[in-house]
């Protein structure tokens, strides 16, 4: 299995990162993708990749940290992508309108600039979109960028299908274990298994049985089982197909 979105570089894992990775490999989670959130964090993720071949890295500028990002960071994004072919995607990037005072125009401009850079370097995307799916889909259409993973998908089935038509996978993590997540359950049940990517978003968004605790990529097999139960399919099939999906979309070797 592949965890398509896990912040294993965060300080939450500094005390036991190697043990967590060993446990994951024993559980069958043999690749973990670390997404980028700010330019200050990219180097640590890339250094971890050098030490652990099971780790893969994406770099990007997260919309929630808009106030921290500078024009120089966009230049750095272009430069690092030019010098490191090992980076699997640009992300996590996107739009987050959850807070009413969000700088929506600033987020849009940052998103579009990163889309242009990703297209230039022919990289897929790890998308972070919250309360802004219709606008994100429109921007992706306008800027002709197709392919990647919509991380922690929270939209409707119809919106999921719009992303899928553009070559995106639907990222599903611990939220799917919540009994009240009816909208997500419908999406997981009705989209093709060929359009689903497993993720944890650790250390955030733990499954219900770990609520209040640090989430971990070690939870991925149980999340996959929850998806299998919702779909009425075997765990082996969910694990196999979701892995193929991520390998194909992110062009992993």
Short mmCIF file of N, CA and C in Angstrom, two decimals, residues 24-146:
data_model
loop_
_atom_site.label_atom_id
_atom_site.label_comp_id
_atom_site.label_asym_id
_atom_site.label_seq_id
_atom_site.Cartn_x
_atom_site.Cartn_y
_atom_site.Cartn_z
N UNK A 24 5.40 0.44 9.45
CA UNK A 24 4.64 0.57 8.21
C UNK A 24 5.05 -0.49 7.20
N UNK A 25 6.34 -0.66 7.05
CA UNK A 25 6.83 -1.66 6.10
C UNK A 25 6.36 -3.05 6.49
N UNK A 26 6.37 -3.34 7.79
CA UNK A 26 5.89 -4.64 8.27
C UNK A 26 4.39 -4.82 8.00
N UNK A 27 3.65 -3.72 7.98
CA UNK A 27 2.21 -3.75 7.74
C UNK A 27 1.86 -3.74 6.25
N UNK A 28 2.87 -3.60 5.40
CA UNK A 28 2.61 -3.57 3.97
C UNK A 28 2.46 -2.18 3.38
N UNK A 29 2.76 -1.16 4.17
CA UNK A 29 2.75 0.23 3.67
C UNK A 29 4.19 0.52 3.25
N UNK A 30 4.48 0.31 1.97
CA UNK A 30 5.88 0.33 1.55
C UNK A 30 6.31 1.62 0.86
N UNK A 31 5.37 2.56 0.67
CA UNK A 31 5.74 3.89 0.19
C UNK A 31 4.88 4.93 0.89
N UNK A 32 5.51 6.04 1.24
CA UNK A 32 4.83 7.14 1.93
C UNK A 32 5.23 8.43 1.22
N UNK A 33 4.23 9.20 0.81
CA UNK A 33 4.49 10.45 0.10
C UNK A 33 4.36 11.61 1.08
N UNK A 34 5.43 12.39 1.19
CA UNK A 34 5.45 13.56 2.07
C UNK A 34 5.14 14.80 1.23
N UNK A 35 4.02 15.48 1.49
CA UNK A 35 3.70 16.69 0.74
C UNK A 35 4.40 17.92 1.31
N UNK A 36 4.60 18.91 0.45
CA UNK A 36 5.21 20.16 0.89
C UNK A 36 4.16 21.15 1.35
N UNK A 37 4.51 21.97 2.34
CA UNK A 37 3.60 23.02 2.81
C UNK A 37 4.23 24.40 2.77
N UNK A 38 5.57 24.47 2.92
CA UNK A 38 6.28 25.74 2.83
C UNK A 38 7.71 25.48 2.40
N UNK A 39 8.37 26.49 1.87
CA UNK A 39 9.73 26.31 1.37
C UNK A 39 10.70 25.94 2.49
N UNK A 40 10.40 26.36 3.72
CA UNK A 40 11.28 26.06 4.85
C UNK A 40 11.30 24.58 5.19
N UNK A 41 10.29 23.87 4.75
CA UNK A 41 10.13 22.46 5.13
C UNK A 41 10.65 21.51 4.06
N UNK A 42 10.85 21.99 2.84
CA UNK A 42 11.20 21.08 1.75
C UNK A 42 12.51 20.35 2.00
N UNK A 43 13.51 21.04 2.50
CA UNK A 43 14.83 20.42 2.63
C UNK A 43 14.80 19.25 3.61
N UNK A 44 14.08 19.39 4.70
CA UNK A 44 13.99 18.28 5.66
C UNK A 44 13.36 17.06 5.01
N UNK A 45 12.30 17.28 4.25
CA UNK A 45 11.65 16.15 3.58
C UNK A 45 12.60 15.48 2.59
N UNK A 46 13.34 16.28 1.84
CA UNK A 46 14.28 15.72 0.86
C UNK A 46 15.43 14.98 1.55
N UNK A 47 15.87 15.47 2.70
CA UNK A 47 16.91 14.77 3.44
C UNK A 47 16.39 13.43 3.98
N UNK A 48 15.16 13.40 4.43
CA UNK A 48 14.57 12.14 4.90
C UNK A 48 14.47 11.14 3.75
N UNK A 49 14.16 11.62 2.58
CA UNK A 49 14.08 10.76 1.40
C UNK A 49 15.43 10.09 1.13
N UNK A 50 16.52 10.82 1.33
CA UNK A 50 17.85 10.25 1.10
C UNK A 50 18.16 9.11 2.06
N UNK A 51 17.57 9.19 3.27
CA UNK A 51 17.83 8.17 4.29
C UNK A 51 16.89 6.98 4.18
N UNK A 52 15.68 7.22 3.68
CA UNK A 52 14.66 6.17 3.65
C UNK A 52 14.08 6.09 2.24
N UNK A 53 14.41 5.03 1.52
CA UNK A 53 13.98 4.94 0.12
C UNK A 53 12.47 4.77 -0.03
N UNK A 54 11.78 4.39 1.05
CA UNK A 54 10.32 4.23 0.97
C UNK A 54 9.59 5.56 0.97
N UNK A 55 10.29 6.64 1.28
CA UNK A 55 9.68 7.96 1.32
C UNK A 55 9.81 8.64 -0.04
N UNK A 56 8.74 9.30 -0.45
CA UNK A 56 8.75 10.11 -1.66
C UNK A 56 8.32 11.52 -1.28
N UNK A 57 8.71 12.51 -2.07
CA UNK A 57 8.52 13.90 -1.68
C UNK A 57 7.82 14.70 -2.77
N UNK A 58 6.86 15.52 -2.34
CA UNK A 58 6.28 16.56 -3.18
C UNK A 58 6.64 17.89 -2.54
N UNK A 59 6.71 18.95 -3.34
CA UNK A 59 6.96 20.27 -2.77
C UNK A 59 5.90 21.25 -3.26
N UNK A 60 5.50 22.14 -2.37
CA UNK A 60 4.49 23.12 -2.73
C UNK A 60 4.30 24.13 -1.62
N UNK A 61 3.43 25.10 -1.87
CA UNK A 61 3.13 26.17 -0.93
C UNK A 61 1.64 26.10 -0.57
N UNK A 62 1.38 25.71 0.67
CA UNK A 62 0.03 25.43 1.15
C UNK A 62 -0.78 26.72 1.27
N UNK A 63 -2.05 26.71 0.83
CA UNK A 63 -2.85 27.95 0.88
C UNK A 63 -3.09 28.50 2.28
N UNK A 64 -3.12 27.64 3.30
CA UNK A 64 -3.37 28.13 4.66
C UNK A 64 -2.22 28.95 5.22
N UNK A 65 -1.03 28.79 4.63
CA UNK A 65 0.14 29.54 5.10
C UNK A 65 0.48 30.66 4.13
N UNK A 66 -0.56 31.21 3.49
CA UNK A 66 -0.37 32.24 2.48
C UNK A 66 0.49 33.39 2.96
N UNK A 67 0.28 33.83 4.21
CA UNK A 67 1.01 34.99 4.72
C UNK A 67 2.51 34.74 4.81
N UNK A 68 2.93 33.47 4.86
CA UNK A 68 4.35 33.14 4.99
C UNK A 68 5.06 33.09 3.64
N UNK A 69 4.31 32.87 2.56
CA UNK A 69 4.92 32.64 1.26
C UNK A 69 5.30 33.95 0.58
N UNK A 70 6.40 33.92 -0.17
CA UNK A 70 6.90 35.10 -0.87
C UNK A 70 7.11 34.79 -2.35
N UNK A 71 7.36 35.82 -3.11
CA UNK A 71 7.70 35.63 -4.52
C UNK A 71 8.96 34.78 -4.66
N UNK A 72 9.88 34.95 -3.72
CA UNK A 72 11.12 34.16 -3.73
C UNK A 72 10.82 32.66 -3.56
N UNK A 73 9.77 32.34 -2.81
CA UNK A 73 9.40 30.94 -2.64
C UNK A 73 8.94 30.33 -3.96
N UNK A 74 8.24 31.10 -4.76
CA UNK A 74 7.82 30.60 -6.07
C UNK A 74 9.03 30.38 -6.98
N UNK A 75 9.99 31.28 -6.90
CA UNK A 75 11.24 31.10 -7.65
C UNK A 75 11.96 29.84 -7.19
N UNK A 76 11.97 29.64 -5.86
CA UNK A 76 12.61 28.45 -5.29
C UNK A 76 11.90 27.17 -5.75
N UNK A 77 10.58 27.20 -5.82
CA UNK A 77 9.82 26.05 -6.29
C UNK A 77 10.27 25.66 -7.70
N UNK A 78 10.38 26.63 -8.56
CA UNK A 78 10.83 26.39 -9.93
C UNK A 78 12.26 25.84 -9.94
N UNK A 79 13.13 26.42 -9.13
CA UNK A 79 14.54 26.02 -9.10
C UNK A 79 14.71 24.60 -8.58
N UNK A 80 14.03 24.27 -7.49
CA UNK A 80 14.17 22.93 -6.90
C UNK A 80 13.62 21.87 -7.85
N UNK A 81 12.52 22.15 -8.51
CA UNK A 81 11.97 21.19 -9.47
C UNK A 81 12.94 20.99 -10.64
N UNK A 82 13.63 22.05 -11.02
CA UNK A 82 14.58 21.95 -12.13
C UNK A 82 15.78 21.08 -11.77
N UNK A 83 16.15 21.09 -10.49
CA UNK A 83 17.38 20.42 -10.07
C UNK A 83 17.16 19.06 -9.43
N UNK A 84 15.90 18.65 -9.27
CA UNK A 84 15.63 17.40 -8.56
C UNK A 84 14.50 16.64 -9.25
N UNK A 85 14.85 15.70 -10.08
CA UNK A 85 13.86 14.91 -10.81
C UNK A 85 13.15 13.90 -9.92
N UNK A 86 13.61 13.76 -8.68
CA UNK A 86 13.05 12.78 -7.75
C UNK A 86 11.76 13.27 -7.10
N UNK A 87 11.42 14.54 -7.26
CA UNK A 87 10.20 15.09 -6.67
C UNK A 87 9.00 14.62 -7.49
N UNK A 88 8.03 13.98 -6.82
CA UNK A 88 6.97 13.28 -7.55
C UNK A 88 5.79 14.15 -7.91
N UNK A 89 5.61 15.30 -7.24
CA UNK A 89 4.44 16.13 -7.50
C UNK A 89 4.66 17.53 -6.95
N UNK A 90 3.80 18.45 -7.37
CA UNK A 90 3.74 19.77 -6.77
C UNK A 90 2.53 19.78 -5.84
N UNK A 91 2.78 20.05 -4.58
CA UNK A 91 1.69 20.04 -3.60
C UNK A 91 2.20 19.95 -2.19
N UNK A 92 1.40 20.28 -1.18
CA UNK A 92 0.00 20.40 -1.47
C UNK A 92 -0.36 21.86 -1.74
N UNK A 93 -1.07 22.05 -2.83
CA UNK A 93 -1.45 23.39 -3.25
C UNK A 93 -2.96 23.43 -3.47
N UNK A 94 -3.53 24.63 -3.50
CA UNK A 94 -4.95 24.71 -3.78
C UNK A 94 -5.62 25.91 -3.16
N UNK A 95 -6.85 25.70 -2.70
CA UNK A 95 -7.68 26.76 -2.14
C UNK A 95 -8.32 26.27 -0.85
N UNK A 96 -8.33 27.12 0.18
CA UNK A 96 -8.98 26.77 1.43
C UNK A 96 -9.79 27.98 1.91
N UNK A 97 -11.11 27.89 1.71
CA UNK A 97 -12.01 28.99 2.07
C UNK A 97 -12.79 28.69 3.35
N UNK A 98 -12.27 27.79 4.16
CA UNK A 98 -12.99 27.39 5.38
C UNK A 98 -13.20 28.57 6.32
N UNK A 99 -12.17 29.40 6.51
CA UNK A 99 -12.29 30.56 7.39
C UNK A 99 -12.91 31.73 6.62
N UNK A 100 -13.87 32.43 7.23
CA UNK A 100 -14.56 33.51 6.50
C UNK A 100 -13.66 34.67 6.11
N UNK A 101 -12.56 34.87 6.81
CA UNK A 101 -11.67 35.99 6.50
C UNK A 101 -10.49 35.57 5.61
N UNK A 102 -10.62 34.43 4.93
CA UNK A 102 -9.55 33.96 4.04
C UNK A 102 -9.28 34.97 2.94
N UNK A 103 -8.01 35.14 2.60
CA UNK A 103 -7.62 36.00 1.49
C UNK A 103 -7.80 35.19 0.20
N UNK A 104 -9.00 35.21 -0.33
CA UNK A 104 -9.31 34.35 -1.47
C UNK A 104 -8.55 34.75 -2.72
N UNK A 105 -8.43 36.04 -2.96
CA UNK A 105 -7.69 36.48 -4.13
C UNK A 105 -6.22 36.08 -4.05
N UNK A 106 -5.63 36.25 -2.87
CA UNK A 106 -4.24 35.85 -2.68
C UNK A 106 -4.05 34.37 -2.89
N UNK A 107 -4.97 33.56 -2.38
CA UNK A 107 -4.90 32.11 -2.57
C UNK A 107 -5.02 31.74 -4.05
N UNK A 108 -5.94 32.38 -4.75
CA UNK A 108 -6.12 32.09 -6.18
C UNK A 108 -4.84 32.39 -6.95
N UNK A 109 -4.24 33.54 -6.66
CA UNK A 109 -3.02 33.92 -7.38
C UNK A 109 -1.89 32.94 -7.10
N UNK A 110 -1.73 32.55 -5.84
CA UNK A 110 -0.69 31.58 -5.48
C UNK A 110 -0.94 30.23 -6.17
N UNK A 111 -2.18 29.79 -6.18
CA UNK A 111 -2.55 28.52 -6.79
C UNK A 111 -2.21 28.54 -8.29
N UNK A 112 -2.60 29.59 -8.97
CA UNK A 112 -2.38 29.69 -10.41
C UNK A 112 -0.88 29.72 -10.73
N UNK A 113 -0.11 30.47 -9.95
CA UNK A 113 1.33 30.52 -10.19
C UNK A 113 1.95 29.12 -10.05
N UNK A 114 1.50 28.37 -9.06
CA UNK A 114 2.06 27.03 -8.85
C UNK A 114 1.58 26.06 -9.93
N UNK A 115 0.36 26.24 -10.40
CA UNK A 115 -0.11 25.42 -11.52
C UNK A 115 0.76 25.62 -12.75
N UNK A 116 1.10 26.87 -13.01
CA UNK A 116 1.94 27.17 -14.18
C UNK A 116 3.32 26.52 -14.04
N UNK A 117 3.88 26.58 -12.83
CA UNK A 117 5.20 25.96 -12.60
C UNK A 117 5.11 24.44 -12.74
N UNK A 118 4.06 23.86 -12.17
CA UNK A 118 3.89 22.40 -12.27
C UNK A 118 3.74 21.96 -13.72
N UNK A 119 2.98 22.71 -14.49
CA UNK A 119 2.79 22.36 -15.90
C UNK A 119 4.11 22.45 -16.66
N UNK A 120 4.89 23.48 -16.37
CA UNK A 120 6.18 23.65 -17.03
C UNK A 120 7.11 22.47 -16.77
N UNK A 121 7.03 21.94 -15.53
CA UNK A 121 7.91 20.83 -15.16
C UNK A 121 7.24 19.46 -15.32
N UNK A 122 6.03 19.47 -15.87
CA UNK A 122 5.30 18.23 -16.15
C UNK A 122 5.13 17.38 -14.89
N UNK A 123 4.73 18.02 -13.80
CA UNK A 123 4.49 17.31 -12.55
C UNK A 123 2.99 17.26 -12.24
N UNK A 124 2.51 16.13 -11.72
CA UNK A 124 1.13 16.06 -11.23
C UNK A 124 0.99 16.87 -9.94
N UNK A 125 -0.23 16.94 -9.43
CA UNK A 125 -0.54 17.81 -8.30
C UNK A 125 -1.05 17.01 -7.10
N UNK A 126 -0.74 17.51 -5.90
CA UNK A 126 -1.43 17.10 -4.68
C UNK A 126 -2.26 18.31 -4.27
N UNK A 127 -3.58 18.19 -4.40
CA UNK A 127 -4.46 19.32 -4.18
C UNK A 127 -5.02 19.35 -2.76
N UNK A 128 -5.03 20.53 -2.17
CA UNK A 128 -5.73 20.79 -0.92
C UNK A 128 -6.85 21.76 -1.25
N UNK A 129 -8.09 21.27 -1.18
CA UNK A 129 -9.25 22.11 -1.51
C UNK A 129 -10.31 21.92 -0.43
N UNK A 130 -10.72 23.04 0.19
CA UNK A 130 -11.75 22.99 1.22
C UNK A 130 -12.71 24.16 1.01
N UNK A 131 -13.99 23.84 0.89
CA UNK A 131 -15.04 24.85 0.67
C UNK A 131 -14.79 25.66 -0.60
N UNK A 132 -14.14 25.06 -1.60
CA UNK A 132 -13.80 25.80 -2.82
C UNK A 132 -13.69 24.89 -4.03
N UNK A 133 -14.40 23.77 -4.03
CA UNK A 133 -14.21 22.78 -5.10
C UNK A 133 -14.61 23.30 -6.47
N UNK A 134 -15.73 23.99 -6.57
CA UNK A 134 -16.17 24.45 -7.89
C UNK A 134 -15.16 25.43 -8.48
N UNK A 135 -14.64 26.33 -7.65
CA UNK A 135 -13.66 27.29 -8.14
C UNK A 135 -12.36 26.59 -8.52
N UNK A 136 -11.95 25.62 -7.72
CA UNK A 136 -10.72 24.88 -8.04
C UNK A 136 -10.85 24.15 -9.37
N UNK A 137 -11.98 23.50 -9.60
CA UNK A 137 -12.21 22.80 -10.86
C UNK A 137 -12.15 23.77 -12.03
N UNK A 138 -12.78 24.93 -11.88
CA UNK A 138 -12.77 25.94 -12.94
C UNK A 138 -11.35 26.41 -13.25
N UNK A 139 -10.57 26.67 -12.21
CA UNK A 139 -9.19 27.13 -12.41
C UNK A 139 -8.36 26.04 -13.10
N UNK A 140 -8.54 24.79 -12.69
CA UNK A 140 -7.80 23.70 -13.32
C UNK A 140 -8.14 23.60 -14.81
N UNK A 141 -9.43 23.77 -15.14
CA UNK A 141 -9.83 23.76 -16.54
C UNK A 141 -9.17 24.91 -17.30
N UNK A 142 -9.25 26.11 -16.72
CA UNK A 142 -8.74 27.30 -17.40
C UNK A 142 -7.23 27.24 -17.63
N UNK A 143 -6.54 26.58 -16.70
CA UNK A 143 -5.08 26.54 -16.80
C UNK A 143 -4.57 25.20 -17.30
N UNK A 144 -5.51 24.38 -17.76
CA UNK A 144 -5.15 23.19 -18.52
C UNK A 144 -4.21 22.27 -17.77
N UNK A 145 -4.55 22.02 -16.50
CA UNK A 145 -3.72 21.09 -15.73
C UNK A 145 -4.57 19.90 -15.29
N UNK A 146 -4.10 18.73 -15.65
CA UNK A 146 -4.84 17.51 -15.38
C UNK A 146 -3.92 16.49 -14.71
#
